[in-house]
CSV table of C-alpha atoms in Angstrom, one decimal:
chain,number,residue,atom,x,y,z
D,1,UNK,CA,-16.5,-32.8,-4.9
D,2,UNK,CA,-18.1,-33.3,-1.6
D,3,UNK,CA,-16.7,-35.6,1.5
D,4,UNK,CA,-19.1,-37.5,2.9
D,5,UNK,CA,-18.3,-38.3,6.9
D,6,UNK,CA,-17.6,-41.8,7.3
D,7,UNK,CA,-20.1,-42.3,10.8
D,8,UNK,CA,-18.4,-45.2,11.5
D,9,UNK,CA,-14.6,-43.9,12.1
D,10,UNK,CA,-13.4,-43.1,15.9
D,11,UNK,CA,-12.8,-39.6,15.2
D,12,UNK,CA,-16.6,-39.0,13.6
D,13,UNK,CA,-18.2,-41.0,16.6
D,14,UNK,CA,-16.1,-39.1,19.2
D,15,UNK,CA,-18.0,-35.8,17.4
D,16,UNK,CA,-21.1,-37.2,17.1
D,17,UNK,CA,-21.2,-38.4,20.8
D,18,UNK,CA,-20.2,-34.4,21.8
D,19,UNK,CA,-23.4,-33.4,19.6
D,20,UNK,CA,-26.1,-35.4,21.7
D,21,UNK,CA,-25.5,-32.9,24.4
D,22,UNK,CA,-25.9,-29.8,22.4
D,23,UNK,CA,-28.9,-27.6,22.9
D,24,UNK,CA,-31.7,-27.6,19.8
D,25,UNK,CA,-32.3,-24.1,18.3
D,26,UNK,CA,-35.4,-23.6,16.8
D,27,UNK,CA,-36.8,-21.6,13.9
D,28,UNK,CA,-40.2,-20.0,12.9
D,29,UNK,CA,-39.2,-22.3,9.2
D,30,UNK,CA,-37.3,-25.3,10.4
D,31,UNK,CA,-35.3,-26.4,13.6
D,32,UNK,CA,-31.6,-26.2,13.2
D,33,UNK,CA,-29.7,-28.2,15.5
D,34,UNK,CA,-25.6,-28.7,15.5
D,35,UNK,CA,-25.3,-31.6,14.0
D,36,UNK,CA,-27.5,-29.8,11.1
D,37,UNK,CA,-25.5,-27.6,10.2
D,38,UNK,CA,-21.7,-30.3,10.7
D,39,UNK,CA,-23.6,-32.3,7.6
D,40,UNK,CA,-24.4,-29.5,5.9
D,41,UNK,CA,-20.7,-27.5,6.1
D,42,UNK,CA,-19.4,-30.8,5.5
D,43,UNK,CA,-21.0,-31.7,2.5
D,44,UNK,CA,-21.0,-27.9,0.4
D,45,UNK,CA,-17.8,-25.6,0.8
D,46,UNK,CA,-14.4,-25.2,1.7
D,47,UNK,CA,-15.1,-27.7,4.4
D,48,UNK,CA,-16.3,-30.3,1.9
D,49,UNK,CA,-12.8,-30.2,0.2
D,50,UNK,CA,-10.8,-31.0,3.4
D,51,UNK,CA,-9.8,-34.5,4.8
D,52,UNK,CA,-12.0,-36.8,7.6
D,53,UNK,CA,-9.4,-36.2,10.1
D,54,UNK,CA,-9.3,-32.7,9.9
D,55,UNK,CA,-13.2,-32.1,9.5
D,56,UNK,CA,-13.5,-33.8,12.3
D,57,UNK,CA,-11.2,-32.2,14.5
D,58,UNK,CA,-12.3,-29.1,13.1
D,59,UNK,CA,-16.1,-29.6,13.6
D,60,UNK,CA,-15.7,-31.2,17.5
D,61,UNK,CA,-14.5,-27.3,18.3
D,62,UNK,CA,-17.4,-25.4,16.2
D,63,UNK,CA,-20.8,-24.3,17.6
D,64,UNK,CA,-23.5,-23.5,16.5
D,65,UNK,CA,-25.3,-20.0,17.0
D,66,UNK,CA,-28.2,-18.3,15.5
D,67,UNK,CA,-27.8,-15.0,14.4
D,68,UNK,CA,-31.2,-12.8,14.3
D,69,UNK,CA,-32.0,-10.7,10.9
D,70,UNK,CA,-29.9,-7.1,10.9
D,71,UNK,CA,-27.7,-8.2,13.5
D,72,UNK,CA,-23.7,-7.7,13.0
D,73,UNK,CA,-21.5,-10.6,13.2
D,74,UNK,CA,-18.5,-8.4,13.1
D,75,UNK,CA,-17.3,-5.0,11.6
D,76,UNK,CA,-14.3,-3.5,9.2
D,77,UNK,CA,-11.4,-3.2,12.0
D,78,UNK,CA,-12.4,-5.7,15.0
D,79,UNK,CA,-10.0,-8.4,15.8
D,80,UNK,CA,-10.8,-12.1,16.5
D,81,UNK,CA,-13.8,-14.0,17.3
D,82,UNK,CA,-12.7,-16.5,15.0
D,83,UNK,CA,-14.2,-17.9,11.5
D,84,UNK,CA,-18.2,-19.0,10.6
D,85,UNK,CA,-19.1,-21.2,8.3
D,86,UNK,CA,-22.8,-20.4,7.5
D,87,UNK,CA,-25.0,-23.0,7.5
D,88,UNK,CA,-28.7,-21.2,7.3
D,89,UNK,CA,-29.8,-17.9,6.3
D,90,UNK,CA,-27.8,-15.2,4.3
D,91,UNK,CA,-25.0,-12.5,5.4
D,92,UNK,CA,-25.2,-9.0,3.5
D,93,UNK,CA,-20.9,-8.7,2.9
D,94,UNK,CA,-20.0,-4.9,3.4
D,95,UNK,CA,-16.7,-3.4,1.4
D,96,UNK,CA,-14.9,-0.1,3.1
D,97,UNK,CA,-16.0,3.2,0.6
D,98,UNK,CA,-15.0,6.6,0.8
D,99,UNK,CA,-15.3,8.5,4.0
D,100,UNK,CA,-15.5,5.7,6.7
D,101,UNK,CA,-18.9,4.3,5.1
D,102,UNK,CA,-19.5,0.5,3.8
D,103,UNK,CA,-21.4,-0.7,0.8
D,104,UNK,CA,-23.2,-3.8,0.4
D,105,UNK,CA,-21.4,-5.7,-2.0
D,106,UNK,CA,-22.8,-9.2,-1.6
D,107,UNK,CA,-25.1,-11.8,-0.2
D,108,UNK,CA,-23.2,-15.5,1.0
D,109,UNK,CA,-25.7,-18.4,1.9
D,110,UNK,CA,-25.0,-21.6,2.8
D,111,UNK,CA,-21.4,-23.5,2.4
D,112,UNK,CA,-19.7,-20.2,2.8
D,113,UNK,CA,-16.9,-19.7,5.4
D,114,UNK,CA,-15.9,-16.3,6.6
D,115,UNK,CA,-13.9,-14.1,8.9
D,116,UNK,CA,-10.5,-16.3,8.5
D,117,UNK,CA,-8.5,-13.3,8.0
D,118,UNK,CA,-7.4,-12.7,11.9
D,119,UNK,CA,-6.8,-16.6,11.6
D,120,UNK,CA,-3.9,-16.2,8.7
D,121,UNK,CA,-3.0,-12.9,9.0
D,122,UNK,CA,-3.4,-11.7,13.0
D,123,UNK,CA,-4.7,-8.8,11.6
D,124,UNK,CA,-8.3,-6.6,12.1
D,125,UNK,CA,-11.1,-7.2,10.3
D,126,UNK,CA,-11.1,-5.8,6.3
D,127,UNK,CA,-15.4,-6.4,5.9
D,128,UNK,CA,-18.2,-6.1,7.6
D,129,UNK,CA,-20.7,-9.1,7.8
D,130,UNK,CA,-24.4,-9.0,8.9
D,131,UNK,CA,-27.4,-11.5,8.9
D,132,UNK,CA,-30.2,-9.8,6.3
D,133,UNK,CA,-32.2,-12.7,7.9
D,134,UNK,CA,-32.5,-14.6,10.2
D,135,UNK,CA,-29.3,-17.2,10.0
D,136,UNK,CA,-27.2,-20.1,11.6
D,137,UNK,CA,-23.6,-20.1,11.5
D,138,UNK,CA,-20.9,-22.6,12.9
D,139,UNK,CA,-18.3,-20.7,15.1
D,140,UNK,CA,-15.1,-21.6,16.2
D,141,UNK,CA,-13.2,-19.1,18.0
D,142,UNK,CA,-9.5,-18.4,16.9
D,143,UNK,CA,-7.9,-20.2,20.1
D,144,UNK,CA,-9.8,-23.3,19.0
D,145,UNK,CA,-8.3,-22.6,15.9
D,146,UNK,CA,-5.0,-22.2,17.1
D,147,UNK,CA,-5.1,-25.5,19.5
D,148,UNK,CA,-6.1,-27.2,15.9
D,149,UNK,CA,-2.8,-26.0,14.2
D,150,UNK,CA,-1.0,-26.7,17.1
D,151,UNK,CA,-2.2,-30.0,17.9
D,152,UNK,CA,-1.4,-31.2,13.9
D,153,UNK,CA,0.6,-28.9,12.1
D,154,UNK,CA,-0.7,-30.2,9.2
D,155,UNK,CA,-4.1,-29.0,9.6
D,156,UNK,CA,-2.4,-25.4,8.9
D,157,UNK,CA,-2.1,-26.1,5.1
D,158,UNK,CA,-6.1,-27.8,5.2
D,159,UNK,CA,-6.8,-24.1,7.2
D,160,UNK,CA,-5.0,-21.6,4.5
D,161,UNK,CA,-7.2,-24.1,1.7
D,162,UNK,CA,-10.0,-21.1,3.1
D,163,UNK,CA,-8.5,-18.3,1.4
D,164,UNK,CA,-8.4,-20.2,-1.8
D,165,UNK,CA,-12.4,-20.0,-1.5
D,166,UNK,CA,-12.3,-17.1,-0.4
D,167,UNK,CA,-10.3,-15.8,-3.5
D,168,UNK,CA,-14.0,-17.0,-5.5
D,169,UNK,CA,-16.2,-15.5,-3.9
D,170,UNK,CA,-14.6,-12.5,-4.6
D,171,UNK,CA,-13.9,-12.7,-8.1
D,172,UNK,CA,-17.7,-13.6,-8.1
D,173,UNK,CA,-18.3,-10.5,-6.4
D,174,UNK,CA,-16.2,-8.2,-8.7
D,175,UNK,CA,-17.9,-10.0,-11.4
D,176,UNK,CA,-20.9,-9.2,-10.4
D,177,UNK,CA,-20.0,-5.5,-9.3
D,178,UNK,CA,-19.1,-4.8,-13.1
D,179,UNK,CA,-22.9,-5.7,-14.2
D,180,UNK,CA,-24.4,-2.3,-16.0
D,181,UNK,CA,-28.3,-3.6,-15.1
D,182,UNK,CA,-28.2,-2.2,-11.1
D,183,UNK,CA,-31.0,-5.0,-10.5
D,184,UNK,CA,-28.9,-7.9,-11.6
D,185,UNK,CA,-25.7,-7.3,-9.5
D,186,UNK,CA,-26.9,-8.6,-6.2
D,187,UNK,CA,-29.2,-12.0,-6.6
């Protein structure tokens, strides 16, 4: 079920007033500008499934950055940055093998969030993530994460909802891992 932001409430005018002064990124396909990529996080998603109130919050601390085809948004063992929410484009998801190496083991589009983990856990980074195109993510770095929780302790619990989506994208993933036909594990 997606939430629809109510454009009239205080807290969604406060963010959309913040927005106005954000710079417009362009694309060779089709601009993406910050406010872009709020409606879309906010109507597909883990973000879709939280309260107005906390979207709001949550989405007045994001921004938006473009991420250019084979570039890495982070690797198995870094810590922070914070968690993206990708709202254009596609992210190859890399799984630790045998001997230091990664595989590929997925592709997450649009209405996924990722790299929570140091969020909930304060440890490094367990996957690798990088653009296999040119992509649009909304960032928000793990001190604005942790003025969020501190601010309303109940926007922990609508935080710790991520891992929940998380948990489906990887059953997804080991779903699709288990295929025999090679070309029909990754689509």
């Amino acid at each position: 079920m997606a939430c629809k932001v109510n454009r009239g409430s205080p807290e969604t005018r406060r963010v959309s007033i913040a927005l106005t002064k954000r710079e417009q990124v362009t694309t060779s396909v089709q601009p993406m500008v910050h406010f872009d990529a709020m409606r879309v996080l906010s109507e597909q998603g883990w973000l879709a499934d939280q309260d107005r109130e906390f979207q709001a919050a949550f989405l007045e601390k994001a921004m938006l950055k473009e991420v250019p085809a084979g570039n890495f948004v982070f690797r198995r063992g870094d810590f922070g940055g914070g968690m993206y929410g990708v709202a254009g484009g596609a992210f190859g998801v890399y799984v630790p093998w045998s001997h230091g190496e990664s595989r590929l083991a997925d592709v997450v589009r649009i209405g996924t969030w990722f790299g929570y983990g140091p969020a909930l856990t304060r440890r490094t980074r367990v996957l690798t993530f990088q653009a296999i195109e040119r992509s649009f993510v909304l960032h928000i770095t793990l001190a604005a994460l942790d003025q969020l929780t501190t601010a309303n302790p109940r926007f922990t619990r609508n935080l710790t909802k991520v891992s929940e989506f998380g948990m489906d994208v990887a059953i997804a993933t080991i779903s699709d891992l288990l295929r025999p036909d090679v070309e029909q594990r990754i689509g």
